[in-house]
């Protein structure tokens, strides 16, 4: 299928997966020699380095190296243990400050909303990153169908609680169910996506089927998977990671290369499939689109 060009990551900056795979094959064959010859001059003159391109991460990497603690904390657990996960039928609760709280079938909630293709950079707080072609609907279009009250200032999202299906939920790794939240203007931003597919296919279970959030300028943990409720509220909601590790990142969790994690630097990242680390960009490269949301906030404090 054709991966449509997103406004924010121009097609000229994306190398298709096929070219990327060819290059990997090439590197495998010529690897040691090419690296030995090229790495030294590039490292000696970093300022002369070309602006790094965004190469589409291989589908294999994006669907086998995952964080989804409900299935286990190892990167390979989600793919290995999610084969029997039941992503249909699926009900989403629309709760809190809305005109009519209700539970709605997922397909009914999404019916007739335009399905969009978006290629986004994806930056985990652990300092690895990918470039993923998602399919989904703009969260703002779903919110419009929820009829939130004027006083609603935040949306809280909750993952399914089901220890029979989620082996990880049988252990107190996190306070279950996983919760995340956005300020209403972040939720209404056109880049914010509710995702139902990737690489032109239905979303794999390990990537959060049938419904997950993608907020490309924030650390990956904001992108909650297996969503069963949207709750509108006038108070900043709690999130699982804020509850368990308040000293790490706060509610906002915007990608900021200048604010270190307590145990590592966020200045650089390992793009999965690449050899050399690359610089992390403020707001993960989406500053032009989203920095105005945070005007006047000290992002060093309110991170
Ligand atoms: N419910 C739930 N959602 C989650 C997580 C999780 O453990 N549980 N991990 C988060 C983290 S840390 C990241 S980096 C992304 C990973 O998404 P991916 O596996 O599709 O790359 O999912 C996020 N959403
Ligand atoms: Mo993450």
PDB file of C-alpha atoms and ligand atoms in Angstrom:
ATOM      1  CA  UNK A   1       0.000   0.000   0.000  1.00  0.00           C
ATOM      2  CA  UNK A   2       0.985   3.587  -0.481  1.00  0.00           C
ATOM      3  CA  UNK A   3       2.223   5.281   2.665  1.00  0.00           C
ATOM      4  CA  UNK A   4       0.794   8.787   2.410  1.00  0.00           C
ATOM      5  CA  UNK A   5       3.084  11.717   3.155  1.00  0.00           C
ATOM      6  CA  UNK A   6       2.505  13.364   6.536  1.00  0.00           C
ATOM      7  CA  UNK A   7       2.695  17.151   6.746  1.00  0.00           C
ATOM      8  CA  UNK A   8       5.299  16.967   9.457  1.00  0.00           C
ATOM      9  CA  UNK A   9       7.773  14.414   8.082  1.00  0.00           C
ATOM     10  CA  UNK A  10       8.169  15.212   4.367  1.00  0.00           C
ATOM     11  CA  UNK A  11       8.457  12.243   2.037  1.00  0.00           C
ATOM     12  CA  UNK A  12      11.819  13.557   0.852  1.00  0.00           C
ATOM     13  CA  UNK A  13      13.160  12.848   4.343  1.00  0.00           C
ATOM     14  CA  UNK A  14      11.936   9.260   4.519  1.00  0.00           C
ATOM     15  CA  UNK A  15      13.801   6.401   2.956  1.00  0.00           C
ATOM     16  CA  UNK A  16      11.473   3.504   2.199  1.00  0.00           C
ATOM     17  CA  UNK A  17      11.848   0.270   4.093  1.00  0.00           C
ATOM     18  CA  UNK A  18      12.960  -1.509   0.892  1.00  0.00           C
ATOM     19  CA  UNK A  19      15.935   0.814   0.364  1.00  0.00           C
ATOM     20  CA  UNK A  20      16.764   0.473   4.021  1.00  0.00           C
ATOM     21  CA  UNK A  21      16.738  -3.306   3.825  1.00  0.00           C
ATOM     22  CA  UNK A  22      18.987  -3.232   0.755  1.00  0.00           C
ATOM     23  CA  UNK A  23      21.407  -1.035   2.605  1.00  0.00           C
ATOM     24  CA  UNK A  24      21.439  -3.427   5.533  1.00  0.00           C
ATOM     25  CA  UNK A  25      22.223  -6.283   3.187  1.00  0.00           C
ATOM     26  CA  UNK A  26      25.000  -4.204   1.716  1.00  0.00           C
ATOM     27  CA  UNK A  27      26.364  -3.343   5.125  1.00  0.00           C
ATOM     28  CA  UNK A  28      26.319  -7.015   6.018  1.00  0.00           C
ATOM     29  CA  UNK A  29      28.483  -7.855   3.036  1.00  0.00           C
ATOM     30  CA  UNK A  30      30.820  -4.887   3.049  1.00  0.00           C
ATOM     31  CA  UNK A  31      30.328  -4.038   6.714  1.00  0.00           C
ATOM     32  CA  UNK A  32      33.638  -4.029   8.508  1.00  0.00           C
ATOM     33  CA  UNK A  33      35.626  -2.431   5.718  1.00  0.00           C
ATOM     34  CA  UNK A  34      33.069   0.313   4.982  1.00  0.00           C
ATOM     35  CA  UNK A  35      32.743   1.205   8.664  1.00  0.00           C
ATOM     36  CA  UNK A  36      36.485   1.306   9.146  1.00  0.00           C
ATOM     37  CA  UNK A  37      36.937   3.588   6.151  1.00  0.00           C
ATOM     38  CA  UNK A  38      34.037   5.980   6.788  1.00  0.00           C
ATOM     39  CA  UNK A  39      33.522   6.218  10.522  1.00  0.00           C
ATOM     40  CA  UNK A  40      36.771   7.956  11.383  1.00  0.00           C
ATOM     41  CA  UNK A  41      36.462  11.068   9.175  1.00  0.00           C
ATOM     42  CA  UNK A  42      32.796  11.543  10.107  1.00  0.00           C
ATOM     43  CA  UNK A  43      33.627  11.353  13.792  1.00  0.00           C
ATOM     44  CA  UNK A  44      36.539  13.748  13.389  1.00  0.00           C
ATOM     45  CA  UNK A  45      34.325  16.419  11.793  1.00  0.00           C
ATOM     46  CA  UNK A  46      30.896  16.008  13.398  1.00  0.00           C
ATOM     47  CA  UNK A  47      29.893  19.565  12.428  1.00  0.00           C
ATOM     48  CA  UNK A  48      30.291  18.622   8.756  1.00  0.00           C
ATOM     49  CA  UNK A  49      27.945  15.649   9.085  1.00  0.00           C
ATOM     50  CA  UNK A  50      24.943  15.747   6.768  1.00  0.00           C
ATOM     51  CA  UNK A  51      21.537  16.245   8.314  1.00  0.00           C
ATOM     52  CA  UNK A  52      20.494  12.731   9.175  1.00  0.00           C
ATOM     53  CA  UNK A  53      17.603  11.310   7.193  1.00  0.00           C
ATOM     54  CA  UNK A  54      14.644   9.519   8.712  1.00  0.00           C
ATOM     55  CA  UNK A  55      14.608   5.970   7.414  1.00  0.00           C
ATOM     56  CA  UNK A  56      11.471   3.924   7.937  1.00  0.00           C
ATOM     57  CA  UNK A  57      12.122   1.316  10.620  1.00  0.00           C
ATOM     58  CA  UNK A  58      11.626  -2.227   9.348  1.00  0.00           C
ATOM     59  CA  UNK A  59       8.238  -3.726  10.149  1.00  0.00           C
ATOM     60  CA  UNK A  60      10.038  -6.697  11.685  1.00  0.00           C
ATOM     61  CA  UNK A  61      11.895  -4.473  14.189  1.00  0.00           C
ATOM     62  CA  UNK A  62       8.825  -2.367  15.011  1.00  0.00           C
ATOM     63  CA  UNK A  63       6.733  -5.460  15.775  1.00  0.00           C
ATOM     64  CA  UNK A  64       9.297  -7.522  17.691  1.00  0.00           C
ATOM     65  CA  UNK A  65      11.081  -4.955  19.904  1.00  0.00           C
ATOM     66  CA  UNK A  66       8.289  -3.614  22.093  1.00  0.00           C
ATOM     67  CA  UNK A  67       7.412  -2.172  25.444  1.00  0.00           C
ATOM     68  CA  UNK A  68       4.090  -3.521  26.726  1.00  0.00           C
ATOM     69  CA  UNK A  69       4.574  -4.436  30.355  1.00  0.00           C
ATOM     70  CA  UNK A  70       1.175  -6.142  30.526  1.00  0.00           C
ATOM     71  CA  UNK A  71       2.849  -8.948  28.562  1.00  0.00           C
ATOM     72  CA  UNK A  72       6.206  -8.766  30.356  1.00  0.00           C
ATOM     73  CA  UNK A  73       9.128  -6.405  30.725  1.00  0.00           C
ATOM     74  CA  UNK A  74      11.477  -7.917  28.115  1.00  0.00           C
ATOM     75  CA  UNK A  75      11.392  -6.429  24.615  1.00  0.00           C
ATOM     76  CA  UNK A  76      10.515  -9.791  23.065  1.00  0.00           C
ATOM     77  CA  UNK A  77       7.715 -10.645  25.546  1.00  0.00           C
ATOM     78  CA  UNK A  78       4.886  -8.677  23.864  1.00  0.00           C
ATOM     79  CA  UNK A  79       5.248 -10.461  20.525  1.00  0.00           C
ATOM     80  CA  UNK A  80       5.873 -13.858  22.110  1.00  0.00           C
ATOM     81  CA  UNK A  81       2.958 -13.705  24.563  1.00  0.00           C
ATOM     82  CA  UNK A  82       0.219 -11.712  22.789  1.00  0.00           C
ATOM     83  CA  UNK A  83      -0.775 -14.230  20.104  1.00  0.00           C
ATOM     84  CA  UNK A  84      -4.087 -15.159  21.751  1.00  0.00           C
ATOM     85  CA  UNK A  85      -5.042 -11.635  22.848  1.00  0.00           C
ATOM     86  CA  UNK A  86      -8.685 -10.867  21.985  1.00  0.00           C
ATOM     87  CA  UNK A  87      -8.829  -7.434  20.341  1.00  0.00           C
ATOM     88  CA  UNK A  88     -12.459  -7.850  19.138  1.00  0.00           C
ATOM     89  CA  UNK A  89     -15.155  -7.273  20.178  1.00  0.00           C
ATOM     90  CA  UNK A  90     -13.860  -4.206  22.018  1.00  0.00           C
ATOM     91  CA  UNK A  91     -15.761  -1.653  24.061  1.00  0.00           C
ATOM     92  CA  UNK A  92     -14.555   1.828  24.971  1.00  0.00           C
ATOM     93  CA  UNK A  93     -16.031   3.752  27.912  1.00  0.00           C
ATOM     94  CA  UNK A  94     -16.547   7.491  27.426  1.00  0.00           C
ATOM     95  CA  UNK A  95     -16.619   8.785  30.979  1.00  0.00           C
ATOM     96  CA  UNK A  96     -16.376  11.770  33.305  1.00  0.00           C
ATOM     97  CA  UNK A  97     -17.182  15.278  32.107  1.00  0.00           C
ATOM     98  CA  UNK A  98     -19.170  14.452  28.961  1.00  0.00           C
ATOM     99  CA  UNK A  99     -22.758  15.220  28.023  1.00  0.00           C
ATOM    100  CA  UNK A 100     -23.714  11.525  28.078  1.00  0.00           C
ATOM    101  CA  UNK A 101     -21.338   8.970  29.622  1.00  0.00           C
ATOM    102  CA  UNK A 102     -21.601   5.736  27.652  1.00  0.00           C
ATOM    103  CA  UNK A 103     -19.908   2.538  26.603  1.00  0.00           C
ATOM    104  CA  UNK A 104     -19.531   2.207  22.875  1.00  0.00           C
ATOM    105  CA  UNK A 105     -18.344  -0.518  20.524  1.00  0.00           C
ATOM    106  CA  UNK A 106     -14.947   0.502  19.091  1.00  0.00           C
ATOM    107  CA  UNK A 107     -16.019   0.052  15.479  1.00  0.00           C
ATOM    108  CA  UNK A 108     -19.085   2.228  16.111  1.00  0.00           C
ATOM    109  CA  UNK A 109     -16.933   4.908  17.741  1.00  0.00           C
ATOM    110  CA  UNK A 110     -14.600   5.022  14.735  1.00  0.00           C
ATOM    111  CA  UNK A 111     -17.223   4.533  12.018  1.00  0.00           C
ATOM    112  CA  UNK A 112     -17.023   7.032   9.162  1.00  0.00           C
ATOM    113  CA  UNK A 113     -14.057   8.884  10.665  1.00  0.00           C
ATOM    114  CA  UNK A 114     -11.329   9.435   8.082  1.00  0.00           C
ATOM    115  CA  UNK A 115      -8.485   6.925   8.454  1.00  0.00           C
ATOM    116  CA  UNK A 116      -5.181   8.758   8.212  1.00  0.00           C
ATOM    117  CA  UNK A 117      -1.647   7.605   7.387  1.00  0.00           C
ATOM    118  CA  UNK A 118       1.076   9.294   9.435  1.00  0.00           C
ATOM    119  CA  UNK A 119       4.785   8.533   9.466  1.00  0.00           C
ATOM    120  CA  UNK A 120       6.102   9.644  12.858  1.00  0.00           C
ATOM    121  CA  UNK A 121       9.353   9.466  14.726  1.00  0.00           C
ATOM    122  CA  UNK A 122       8.849   7.415  17.925  1.00  0.00           C
ATOM    123  CA  UNK A 123      11.230   8.167  20.829  1.00  0.00           C
ATOM    124  CA  UNK A 124      11.283   5.961  23.915  1.00  0.00           C
ATOM    125  CA  UNK A 125      12.431   7.441  27.206  1.00  0.00           C
ATOM    126  CA  UNK A 126      15.032   4.632  27.205  1.00  0.00           C
ATOM    127  CA  UNK A 127      16.857   6.524  24.385  1.00  0.00           C
ATOM    128  CA  UNK A 128      16.003   4.311  21.425  1.00  0.00           C
ATOM    129  CA  UNK A 129      13.831   5.445  18.541  1.00  0.00           C
ATOM    130  CA  UNK A 130      12.053   4.271  15.393  1.00  0.00           C
ATOM    131  CA  UNK A 131      10.198   5.765  12.422  1.00  0.00           C
ATOM    132  CA  UNK A 132       6.809   4.122  12.045  1.00  0.00           C
ATOM    133  CA  UNK A 133       4.010   4.430   9.464  1.00  0.00           C
ATOM    134  CA  UNK A 134       0.817   4.433  11.540  1.00  0.00           C
ATOM    135  CA  UNK A 135      -2.820   4.373  10.500  1.00  0.00           C
ATOM    136  CA  UNK A 136      -5.484   5.838  12.716  1.00  0.00           C
ATOM    137  CA  UNK A 137      -7.920   8.630  13.360  1.00  0.00           C
ATOM    138  CA  UNK A 138      -7.146  12.057  14.757  1.00  0.00           C
ATOM    139  CA  UNK A 139      -7.963  11.993  18.469  1.00  0.00           C
ATOM    140  CA  UNK A 140      -9.695  15.369  18.040  1.00  0.00           C
ATOM    141  CA  UNK A 141     -12.243  13.737  15.714  1.00  0.00           C
ATOM    142  CA  UNK A 142     -13.043  11.092  18.323  1.00  0.00           C
ATOM    143  CA  UNK A 143     -13.265  13.717  21.080  1.00  0.00           C
ATOM    144  CA  UNK A 144     -15.758  15.663  18.963  1.00  0.00           C
ATOM    145  CA  UNK A 145     -18.024  12.586  19.129  1.00  0.00           C
ATOM    146  CA  UNK A 146     -17.638  12.358  22.915  1.00  0.00           C
ATOM    147  CA  UNK A 147     -19.300  15.739  23.619  1.00  0.00           C
ATOM    148  CA  UNK A 148     -17.003  16.790  26.474  1.00  0.00           C
ATOM    149  CA  UNK A 149     -18.331  19.517  28.781  1.00  0.00           C
ATOM    150  CA  UNK A 150     -16.788  22.985  28.481  1.00  0.00           C
ATOM    151  CA  UNK A 151     -15.065  22.547  31.848  1.00  0.00           C
ATOM    152  CA  UNK A 152     -13.113  19.449  30.780  1.00  0.00           C
ATOM    153  CA  UNK A 153      -9.396  20.277  30.768  1.00  0.00           C
ATOM    154  CA  UNK A 154      -7.756  16.833  30.532  1.00  0.00           C
ATOM    155  CA  UNK A 155      -8.374  13.349  29.124  1.00  0.00           C
ATOM    156  CA  UNK A 156      -7.260  10.257  30.999  1.00  0.00           C
ATOM    157  CA  UNK A 157      -6.809   6.981  29.099  1.00  0.00           C
ATOM    158  CA  UNK A 158      -6.894   3.511  30.667  1.00  0.00           C
ATOM    159  CA  UNK A 159      -5.647   0.143  29.377  1.00  0.00           C
ATOM    160  CA  UNK A 160      -7.680  -3.051  29.711  1.00  0.00           C
ATOM    161  CA  UNK A 161      -7.345  -4.783  33.092  1.00  0.00           C
ATOM    162  CA  UNK A 162      -7.370  -8.543  32.457  1.00  0.00           C
ATOM    163  CA  UNK A 163      -4.709 -10.647  34.204  1.00  0.00           C
ATOM    164  CA  UNK A 164      -5.978 -13.754  32.380  1.00  0.00           C
ATOM    165  CA  UNK A 165      -4.873 -12.254  29.084  1.00  0.00           C
ATOM    166  CA  UNK A 166      -2.004 -10.129  30.410  1.00  0.00           C
ATOM    167  CA  UNK A 167       0.549 -12.273  32.284  1.00  0.00           C
ATOM    168  CA  UNK A 168       2.390  -9.109  33.343  1.00  0.00           C
ATOM    169  CA  UNK A 169      -0.665  -7.931  35.283  1.00  0.00           C
ATOM    170  CA  UNK A 170      -0.270 -10.903  37.637  1.00  0.00           C
ATOM    171  CA  UNK A 171       2.763  -9.159  39.076  1.00  0.00           C
ATOM    172  CA  UNK A 172       2.882  -5.676  40.630  1.00  0.00           C
ATOM    173  CA  UNK A 173       5.373  -4.264  38.122  1.00  0.00           C
ATOM    174  CA  UNK A 174       3.183  -1.179  37.697  1.00  0.00           C
ATOM    175  CA  UNK A 175      -0.048  -0.055  39.363  1.00  0.00           C
ATOM    176  CA  UNK A 176      -2.529  -1.721  36.963  1.00  0.00           C
ATOM    177  CA  UNK A 177      -4.323  -0.814  34.856  1.00  0.00           C
ATOM    178  CA  UNK A 178      -1.844   1.372  32.954  1.00  0.00           C
ATOM    179  CA  UNK A 179      -3.078   4.974  32.781  1.00  0.00           C
ATOM    180  CA  UNK A 180      -1.977   8.000  30.810  1.00  0.00           C
ATOM    181  CA  UNK A 181      -3.290  11.481  30.213  1.00  0.00           C
ATOM    182  CA  UNK A 182      -3.146  14.573  28.047  1.00  0.00           C
ATOM    183  CA  UNK A 183      -4.142  18.168  28.511  1.00  0.00           C
ATOM    184  CA  UNK A 184      -7.193  18.882  26.334  1.00  0.00           C
ATOM    185  CA  UNK A 185      -5.283  21.130  23.920  1.00  0.00           C
ATOM    186  CA  UNK A 186      -2.632  18.404  23.484  1.00  0.00           C
ATOM    187  CA  UNK A 187      -5.397  15.877  22.848  1.00  0.00           C
ATOM    188  CA  UNK A 188      -7.014  18.215  20.281  1.00  0.00           C
ATOM    189  CA  UNK A 189      -3.729  18.851  18.455  1.00  0.00           C
ATOM    190  CA  UNK A 190      -3.919  17.555  14.871  1.00  0.00           C
ATOM    191  CA  UNK A 191      -0.733  15.458  15.279  1.00  0.00           C
ATOM    192  CA  UNK A 192      -2.274  13.403  18.112  1.00  0.00           C
ATOM    193  CA  UNK A 193      -3.492  10.073  16.780  1.00  0.00           C
ATOM    194  CA  UNK A 194      -5.596   7.150  17.980  1.00  0.00           C
ATOM    195  CA  UNK A 195      -3.931   4.313  16.129  1.00  0.00           C
ATOM    196  CA  UNK A 196      -5.596   1.184  14.730  1.00  0.00           C
ATOM    197  CA  UNK A 197      -2.924   0.039  12.246  1.00  0.00           C
ATOM    198  CA  UNK A 198       0.699   0.206  11.128  1.00  0.00           C
ATOM    199  CA  UNK A 199       2.567  -0.644   7.909  1.00  0.00           C
ATOM    200  CA  UNK A 200      -0.788  -0.761   6.141  1.00  0.00           C
ATOM    201  CA  UNK A 201      -2.075  -3.602   8.342  1.00  0.00           C
ATOM    202  CA  UNK A 202      -4.280  -4.016  11.384  1.00  0.00           C
ATOM    203  CA  UNK A 203      -2.386  -3.057  14.545  1.00  0.00           C
ATOM    204  CA  UNK A 204      -0.550  -6.124  15.925  1.00  0.00           C
ATOM    205  CA  UNK A 205      -1.421  -7.113  19.487  1.00  0.00           C
ATOM    206  CA  UNK A 206       2.111  -6.357  20.686  1.00  0.00           C
ATOM    207  CA  UNK A 207       1.813  -2.777  19.400  1.00  0.00           C
ATOM    208  CA  UNK A 208      -1.416  -2.125  21.306  1.00  0.00           C
ATOM    209  CA  UNK A 209      -4.368  -3.588  19.389  1.00  0.00           C
ATOM    210  CA  UNK A 210      -7.043  -2.681  18.842  1.00  0.00           C
ATOM    211  CA  UNK A 211      -6.519   0.952  19.880  1.00  0.00           C
ATOM    212  CA  UNK A 212      -3.492   2.892  21.131  1.00  0.00           C
ATOM    213  CA  UNK A 213      -2.459   6.495  21.451  1.00  0.00           C
ATOM    214  CA  UNK A 214       0.444   8.070  19.529  1.00  0.00           C
ATOM    215  CA  UNK A 215       1.724  11.507  20.574  1.00  0.00           C
ATOM    216  CA  UNK A 216       4.869  11.959  18.481  1.00  0.00           C
ATOM    217  CA  UNK A 217       6.464  14.835  20.410  1.00  0.00           C
ATOM    218  CA  UNK A 218       6.308  13.000  23.758  1.00  0.00           C
ATOM    219  CA  UNK A 219       8.201  10.022  25.118  1.00  0.00           C
ATOM    220  CA  UNK A 220       6.768   6.696  24.002  1.00  0.00           C
ATOM    221  CA  UNK A 221       5.269   5.831  27.380  1.00  0.00           C
ATOM    222  CA  UNK A 222       2.536   8.439  26.774  1.00  0.00           C
ATOM    223  CA  UNK A 223       1.379   6.225  23.870  1.00  0.00           C
ATOM    224  CA  UNK A 224      -0.878   3.989  25.936  1.00  0.00           C
ATOM    225  CA  UNK A 225      -1.927   0.672  24.376  1.00  0.00           C
ATOM    226  CA  UNK A 226      -5.081  -1.448  24.594  1.00  0.00           C
ATOM    227  CA  UNK A 227      -7.266   1.556  25.476  1.00  0.00           C
ATOM    228  CA  UNK A 228     -10.639   0.801  27.108  1.00  0.00           C
ATOM    229  CA  UNK A 229     -11.596   4.222  28.430  1.00  0.00           C
ATOM    230  CA  UNK A 230     -11.385   7.945  27.810  1.00  0.00           C
ATOM    231  CA  UNK A 231     -12.264   9.918  30.930  1.00  0.00           C
ATOM    232  CA  UNK A 232     -12.680  13.693  30.706  1.00  0.00           C
ATOM    233  CA  UNK A 233     -11.797  15.688  33.804  1.00  0.00           C
ATOM    234  CA  UNK A 234     -11.019  19.190  35.067  1.00  0.00           C
ATOM    235  CA  UNK A 235      -8.063  17.954  37.174  1.00  0.00           C
ATOM    236  CA  UNK A 236      -4.690  16.778  35.946  1.00  0.00           C
ATOM    237  CA  UNK A 237      -5.107  12.978  36.026  1.00  0.00           C
ATOM    238  CA  UNK A 238      -2.645  10.539  37.522  1.00  0.00           C
ATOM    239  CA  UNK A 239      -0.555   8.411  35.188  1.00  0.00           C
ATOM    240  CA  UNK A 240       1.017   5.036  35.939  1.00  0.00           C
ATOM    241  CA  UNK A 241       4.579   6.275  35.487  1.00  0.00           C
ATOM    242  CA  UNK A 242       4.001   9.401  37.597  1.00  0.00           C
ATOM    243  CA  UNK A 243       2.646   7.163  40.356  1.00  0.00           C
ATOM    244  CA  UNK A 244       5.522   4.711  40.308  1.00  0.00           C
ATOM    245  CA  UNK A 245       8.468   7.017  39.462  1.00  0.00           C
ATOM    246  CA  UNK A 246       7.556  10.654  40.200  1.00  0.00           C
ATOM    247  CA  UNK A 247      11.240  11.625  40.234  1.00  0.00           C
ATOM    248  CA  UNK A 248      11.685  10.626  36.564  1.00  0.00           C
ATOM    249  CA  UNK A 249       9.265  12.483  34.285  1.00  0.00           C
ATOM    250  CA  UNK A 250       6.154  14.459  35.079  1.00  0.00           C
ATOM    251  CA  UNK A 251       2.792  14.642  33.381  1.00  0.00           C
ATOM    252  CA  UNK A 252       4.077  16.429  30.261  1.00  0.00           C
ATOM    253  CA  UNK A 253       6.939  14.094  29.303  1.00  0.00           C
ATOM    254  CA  UNK A 254       7.829  16.086  26.194  1.00  0.00           C
ATOM    255  CA  UNK A 255      10.980  14.910  24.457  1.00  0.00           C
ATOM    256  CA  UNK A 256      13.679  17.289  25.683  1.00  0.00           C
ATOM    257  CA  UNK A 257      17.332  16.463  24.951  1.00  0.00           C
ATOM    258  CA  UNK A 258      18.446  18.964  27.625  1.00  0.00           C
ATOM    259  CA  UNK A 259      16.670  17.269  30.526  1.00  0.00           C
ATOM    260  CA  UNK A 260      18.490  14.095  31.505  1.00  0.00           C
ATOM    261  CA  UNK A 261      16.808  11.054  32.925  1.00  0.00           C
ATOM    262  CA  UNK A 262      18.107  10.559  36.494  1.00  0.00           C
ATOM    263  CA  UNK A 263      20.194   7.617  35.211  1.00  0.00           C
ATOM    264  CA  UNK A 264      21.106   8.575  31.615  1.00  0.00           C
ATOM    265  CA  UNK A 265      21.406  11.452  29.160  1.00  0.00           C
ATOM    266  CA  UNK A 266      18.603  12.153  26.696  1.00  0.00           C
ATOM    267  CA  UNK A 267      20.861  14.145  24.354  1.00  0.00           C
ATOM    268  CA  UNK A 268      21.259  11.277  21.880  1.00  0.00           C
ATOM    269  CA  UNK A 269      19.320   8.230  20.805  1.00  0.00           C
ATOM    270  CA  UNK A 270      19.825   4.870  19.139  1.00  0.00           C
ATOM    271  CA  UNK A 271      17.662   4.661  16.023  1.00  0.00           C
ATOM    272  CA  UNK A 272      16.793   0.972  15.781  1.00  0.00           C
ATOM    273  CA  UNK A 273      18.551  -0.448  12.718  1.00  0.00           C
ATOM    274  CA  UNK A 274      21.308   2.180  12.674  1.00  0.00           C
ATOM    275  CA  UNK A 275      24.870   1.890  13.905  1.00  0.00           C
ATOM    276  CA  UNK A 276      25.662   5.337  15.201  1.00  0.00           C
ATOM    277  CA  UNK A 277      23.664   7.275  17.749  1.00  0.00           C
ATOM    278  CA  UNK A 278      21.999  10.451  16.544  1.00  0.00           C
ATOM    279  CA  UNK A 279      21.096  13.704  18.277  1.00  0.00           C
ATOM    280  CA  UNK A 280      17.669  13.857  19.927  1.00  0.00           C
ATOM    281  CA  UNK A 281      15.648  16.854  18.765  1.00  0.00           C
ATOM    282  CA  UNK A 282      13.534  19.093  21.050  1.00  0.00           C
ATOM    283  CA  UNK A 283       9.919  17.879  20.974  1.00  0.00           C
ATOM    284  CA  UNK A 284      11.279  14.927  18.967  1.00  0.00           C
ATOM    285  CA  UNK A 285      11.554  17.218  15.930  1.00  0.00           C
ATOM    286  CA  UNK A 286       7.970  18.544  16.129  1.00  0.00           C
ATOM    287  CA  UNK A 287       8.764  21.878  17.831  1.00  0.00           C
ATOM    288  CA  UNK A 288       7.425  23.944  14.914  1.00  0.00           C
ATOM    289  CA  UNK A 289       4.019  22.299  15.342  1.00  0.00           C
ATOM    290  CA  UNK A 290       3.737  22.010  19.134  1.00  0.00           C
ATOM    291  CA  UNK A 291       6.126  24.327  20.997  1.00  0.00           C
ATOM    292  CA  UNK A 292       3.421  27.024  21.211  1.00  0.00           C
ATOM    293  CA  UNK A 293       1.320  24.698  23.397  1.00  0.00           C
ATOM    294  CA  UNK A 294       3.921  25.168  26.122  1.00  0.00           C
ATOM    295  CA  UNK A 295       4.683  28.879  25.742  1.00  0.00           C
ATOM    296  CA  UNK A 296       5.386  30.365  29.150  1.00  0.00           C
ATOM    297  CA  UNK A 297       5.977  26.989  30.819  1.00  0.00           C
ATOM    298  CA  UNK A 298       9.386  26.098  32.207  1.00  0.00           C
ATOM    299  CA  UNK A 299       9.788  22.726  30.533  1.00  0.00           C
ATOM    300  CA  UNK A 300      12.789  21.981  32.717  1.00  0.00           C
ATOM    301  CA  UNK A 301      10.480  22.071  35.711  1.00  0.00           C
ATOM    302  CA  UNK A 302       7.182  20.972  34.235  1.00  0.00           C
ATOM    303  CA  UNK A 303       8.634  18.157  32.264  1.00  0.00           C
TER     304      UNK A 303
HETATM  305  N1  LIG B   1      -0.567  -0.266  28.272  1.00  0.00           N
HETATM  306  C1  LIG B   1       0.716   0.014  27.969  1.00  0.00           C
HETATM  307  N2  LIG B   1       0.974   0.948  27.050  1.00  0.00           N
HETATM  308  C2  LIG B   1       2.280   1.246  26.730  1.00  0.00           C
HETATM  309  C3  LIG B   1       3.353   0.621  27.407  1.00  0.00           C
HETATM  310  C4  LIG B   1       3.033  -0.372  28.383  1.00  0.00           C
HETATM  311  O1  LIG B   1       3.903  -0.993  29.020  1.00  0.00           O
HETATM  312  N3  LIG B   1       1.698  -0.642  28.634  1.00  0.00           N
HETATM  313  N4  LIG B   1       4.661   0.953  27.104  1.00  0.00           N
HETATM  314  C5  LIG B   1       4.856   2.299  26.529  1.00  0.00           C
HETATM  315  C6  LIG B   1       6.223   2.541  26.069  1.00  0.00           C
HETATM  316  S1  LIG B   1       7.403   2.794  27.256  1.00  0.00           S
HETATM  317  C7  LIG B   1       6.537   2.673  24.749  1.00  0.00           C
HETATM  318  S2  LIG B   1       8.095   3.123  24.234  1.00  0.00           S
HETATM  319  C8  LIG B   1       5.532   2.379  23.703  1.00  0.00           C
HETATM  320  C9  LIG B   1       6.084   1.315  22.773  1.00  0.00           C
HETATM  321  O2  LIG B   1       5.263   1.172  21.642  1.00  0.00           O
HETATM  322  P1  LIG B   1       5.709   0.142  20.510  1.00  0.00           P
HETATM  323  O3  LIG B   1       5.931  -1.177  21.178  1.00  0.00           O
HETATM  324  O4  LIG B   1       4.563   0.111  19.540  1.00  0.00           O
HETATM  325  O5  LIG B   1       6.975   0.680  19.902  1.00  0.00           O
HETATM  326  O6  LIG B   1       4.302   1.916  24.233  1.00  0.00           O
HETATM  327  C10 LIG B   1       3.873   2.586  25.405  1.00  0.00           C
HETATM  328  N5  LIG B   1       2.526   2.166  25.768  1.00  0.00           N
HETATM  329 MO1  LIG B   2       9.107   3.857  26.221  1.00  0.00          MO
END
